[in-house]
């Protein structure tokens, strides 16, 4: 059975080959059985994610923010008024440890961007809330990040971006257990 991968079709029809095309071409020569229908998609998503991450990291220093600070500020801002969350809610939503959240919140508190205040529901716990300056900083950061991400797609047509968005929405991600490691001669049981 011959499988035609999208890179083969697009490379033949005109676009200039890119690093993913080169990587796939090398694997077609060296170990073609590792190429699967989703190989090119996963490589292109990884490449795109790296470009978007780099774009975000490039604009944050202009705002005096680290990635973790940005993540906390925008999480609080998108939570809606009164722009506050419990530290454990922040940790869960951002996949950070509670210790990591605490350190970043301490820094943001020192800069006057967030406040710690008692929880209205439980006097034993605290809430992290954006200050008015924190709201302004979060909004500037979100806009700068959106502009940086837009620049990543500057050479793509709006039609292509829309089509890619729809296609990625249709791709269902199902997590499977990680494959078991290959057993080597050293760890095989003797028979």
Coordinates of C-alpha atoms in Angstrom, one line a residue:
X1 CA 0.0 0.0 0.0
X2 CA 1.4 3.4 -1.0
X3 CA 0.5 6.3 1.3
X4 CA 0.7 9.8 -0.1
X5 CA 1.5 12.3 2.6
X6 CA 0.4 16.0 2.2
X7 CA 4.0 17.2 2.0
X8 CA 4.5 15.1 -1.1
X9 CA 1.4 16.6 -2.8
X10 CA 2.1 20.2 -1.7
X11 CA 5.8 20.1 -2.6
X12 CA 4.9 18.9 -6.1
X13 CA 2.3 21.6 -6.6
X14 CA 4.4 24.6 -5.7
X15 CA 5.2 25.7 -2.2
X16 CA 8.8 26.0 -1.2
X17 CA 9.8 23.1 1.0
X18 CA 10.3 24.0 4.7
X19 CA 12.1 22.3 7.6
X20 CA 9.2 19.8 8.2
X21 CA 9.3 18.8 4.5
X22 CA 13.1 18.2 4.9
X23 CA 12.6 16.2 8.1
X24 CA 9.9 14.0 6.5
X25 CA 12.0 13.5 3.4
X26 CA 14.9 12.3 5.5
X27 CA 12.7 9.8 7.3
X28 CA 11.3 8.6 4.0
X29 CA 14.8 7.7 3.0
X30 CA 16.1 6.4 6.4
X31 CA 13.2 4.8 8.1
X32 CA 10.0 5.1 6.1
X33 CA 7.9 2.9 8.4
X34 CA 8.0 5.6 11.1
X35 CA 5.9 7.9 9.0
X36 CA 2.3 7.7 9.8
X37 CA -0.7 9.7 8.5
X38 CA -0.5 12.0 11.6
X39 CA 3.3 12.5 11.4
X40 CA 3.3 15.6 9.3
X41 CA 0.4 17.1 11.3
X42 CA 2.2 16.5 14.6
X43 CA 5.4 18.0 13.3
X44 CA 3.7 21.1 11.9
X45 CA 1.7 21.6 15.2
X46 CA 4.9 21.3 17.2
X47 CA 6.6 23.8 14.9
X48 CA 3.7 26.2 15.1
X49 CA 3.5 25.9 18.9
X50 CA 7.1 26.8 19.1
X51 CA 6.7 29.8 16.9
X52 CA 3.7 31.0 19.0
X53 CA 5.6 30.4 22.2
X54 CA 8.6 32.4 20.9
X55 CA 6.3 35.2 19.8
X56 CA 4.8 35.4 23.3
X57 CA 8.2 35.3 25.0
X58 CA 9.5 38.1 22.7
X59 CA 6.8 40.5 23.8
X60 CA 6.7 39.8 27.5
X61 CA 9.9 41.5 28.4
X62 CA 8.6 44.8 26.9
X63 CA 5.8 44.5 29.5
X64 CA 8.2 43.5 32.3
X65 CA 6.5 40.1 32.7
X66 CA 7.7 36.5 32.8
X67 CA 5.6 33.8 31.2
X68 CA 4.4 32.6 34.6
X69 CA 3.4 36.2 35.5
X70 CA 1.6 36.6 32.2
X71 CA -0.3 33.3 32.7
X72 CA -1.5 34.3 36.1
X73 CA -2.5 37.9 35.1
X74 CA -4.5 36.7 32.1
X75 CA -6.1 33.8 34.0
X76 CA -7.3 36.3 36.6
X77 CA -8.5 38.8 33.9
X78 CA -10.4 36.2 31.9
X79 CA -12.2 35.0 35.1
X80 CA -14.3 38.1 34.9
X81 CA -15.1 40.6 37.5
X82 CA -14.0 40.8 40.3
X83 CA -10.9 39.2 38.6
X84 CA -10.1 36.9 41.5
X85 CA -9.4 33.2 42.0
X86 CA -8.3 30.9 44.8
X87 CA -4.6 29.9 44.5
X88 CA -5.5 26.2 44.0
X89 CA -7.8 27.2 41.1
X90 CA -5.0 29.1 39.5
X91 CA -2.6 26.2 40.0
X92 CA -5.1 23.7 38.4
X93 CA -5.9 26.0 35.5
X94 CA -2.3 26.8 34.7
X95 CA -0.8 23.4 35.6
X96 CA 1.6 24.9 38.1
X97 CA 2.5 23.8 41.6
X98 CA 1.0 25.7 44.5
X99 CA 4.5 26.7 45.5
X100 CA 5.2 28.0 42.0
X101 CA 2.0 30.0 42.1
X102 CA 2.8 31.4 45.5
X103 CA 6.2 32.6 44.4
X104 CA 4.9 34.3 41.3
X105 CA 2.0 35.9 43.3
X106 CA 4.4 37.2 45.8
X107 CA 6.3 39.0 43.0
X108 CA 3.1 40.3 41.4
X109 CA 1.9 41.5 44.8
X110 CA 5.2 43.4 45.3
X111 CA 4.6 45.1 42.0
X112 CA 1.1 46.1 43.0
X113 CA -0.6 44.0 40.2
X114 CA -2.4 41.6 42.5
X115 CA -3.7 41.5 46.1
X116 CA -4.3 38.6 48.5
X117 CA -7.6 38.9 50.2
X118 CA -9.8 36.7 52.4
X119 CA -12.2 34.5 50.6
X120 CA -15.8 35.7 50.9
X121 CA -16.9 32.0 51.2
X122 CA -14.3 30.7 53.6
X123 CA -12.4 32.9 56.0
X124 CA -9.6 30.4 56.2
X125 CA -8.6 30.6 52.6
X126 CA -7.4 33.5 50.4
X127 CA -8.2 34.8 47.0
X128 CA -5.8 36.4 44.5
X129 CA -7.3 39.5 42.9
X130 CA -6.1 41.8 40.2
X131 CA -5.6 45.4 41.2
X132 CA -6.7 48.1 38.8
X133 CA -3.1 48.3 37.6
X134 CA -3.1 44.5 37.3
X135 CA -6.2 44.7 35.1
X136 CA -4.5 47.3 32.8
X137 CA -1.3 45.3 32.6
X138 CA -3.2 42.1 31.9
X139 CA -5.1 43.8 29.1
X140 CA -2.0 45.3 27.6
X141 CA -0.3 41.9 27.7
X142 CA -3.2 40.0 26.1
X143 CA -3.3 42.6 23.3
X144 CA 0.4 42.5 22.7
X145 CA 0.3 38.7 22.7
X146 CA -2.6 38.6 20.2
X147 CA -0.6 41.0 18.0
X148 CA 2.5 38.8 18.2
X149 CA 0.5 35.7 17.4
X150 CA -1.2 37.5 14.5
X151 CA 2.3 38.3 13.1
X152 CA 3.1 34.6 13.1
X153 CA 0.3 34.0 10.7
X154 CA 1.0 37.2 8.6
X155 CA 1.9 35.2 5.5
X156 CA -1.1 32.9 5.7
X157 CA -4.4 34.0 4.1
X158 CA -7.4 34.5 6.4
X159 CA -9.0 31.6 4.5
X160 CA -6.1 29.3 5.2
X161 CA -6.2 30.2 8.9
X162 CA -9.9 29.6 9.1
X163 CA -9.6 26.3 7.3
X164 CA -6.7 25.2 9.6
X165 CA -8.8 26.2 12.7
X166 CA -11.8 24.2 11.5
X167 CA -9.6 21.2 10.6
X168 CA -7.8 21.2 14.0
X169 CA -11.2 21.5 15.8
X170 CA -12.3 18.3 13.9
X171 CA -9.2 16.4 15.0
X172 CA -10.2 14.6 18.1
X173 CA -7.3 14.0 20.6
X174 CA -7.6 10.8 22.4
X175 CA -4.9 10.1 25.0
X176 CA -3.6 6.6 25.1
X177 CA -1.4 5.1 27.7
X178 CA 2.3 5.6 26.9
X179 CA 3.8 2.7 25.0
X180 CA 5.8 0.3 27.2
X181 CA 9.6 0.7 26.9
X182 CA 11.4 -1.7 24.7
X183 CA 13.1 -4.4 26.6
X184 CA 16.8 -4.6 25.9
X185 CA 19.1 -7.6 26.4
X186 CA 20.1 -6.3 29.9
X187 CA 16.6 -6.3 31.3
X188 CA 15.1 -9.3 29.6
X189 CA 14.3 -12.2 31.9
X190 CA 16.4 -15.2 31.2
X191 CA 14.7 -18.3 30.0

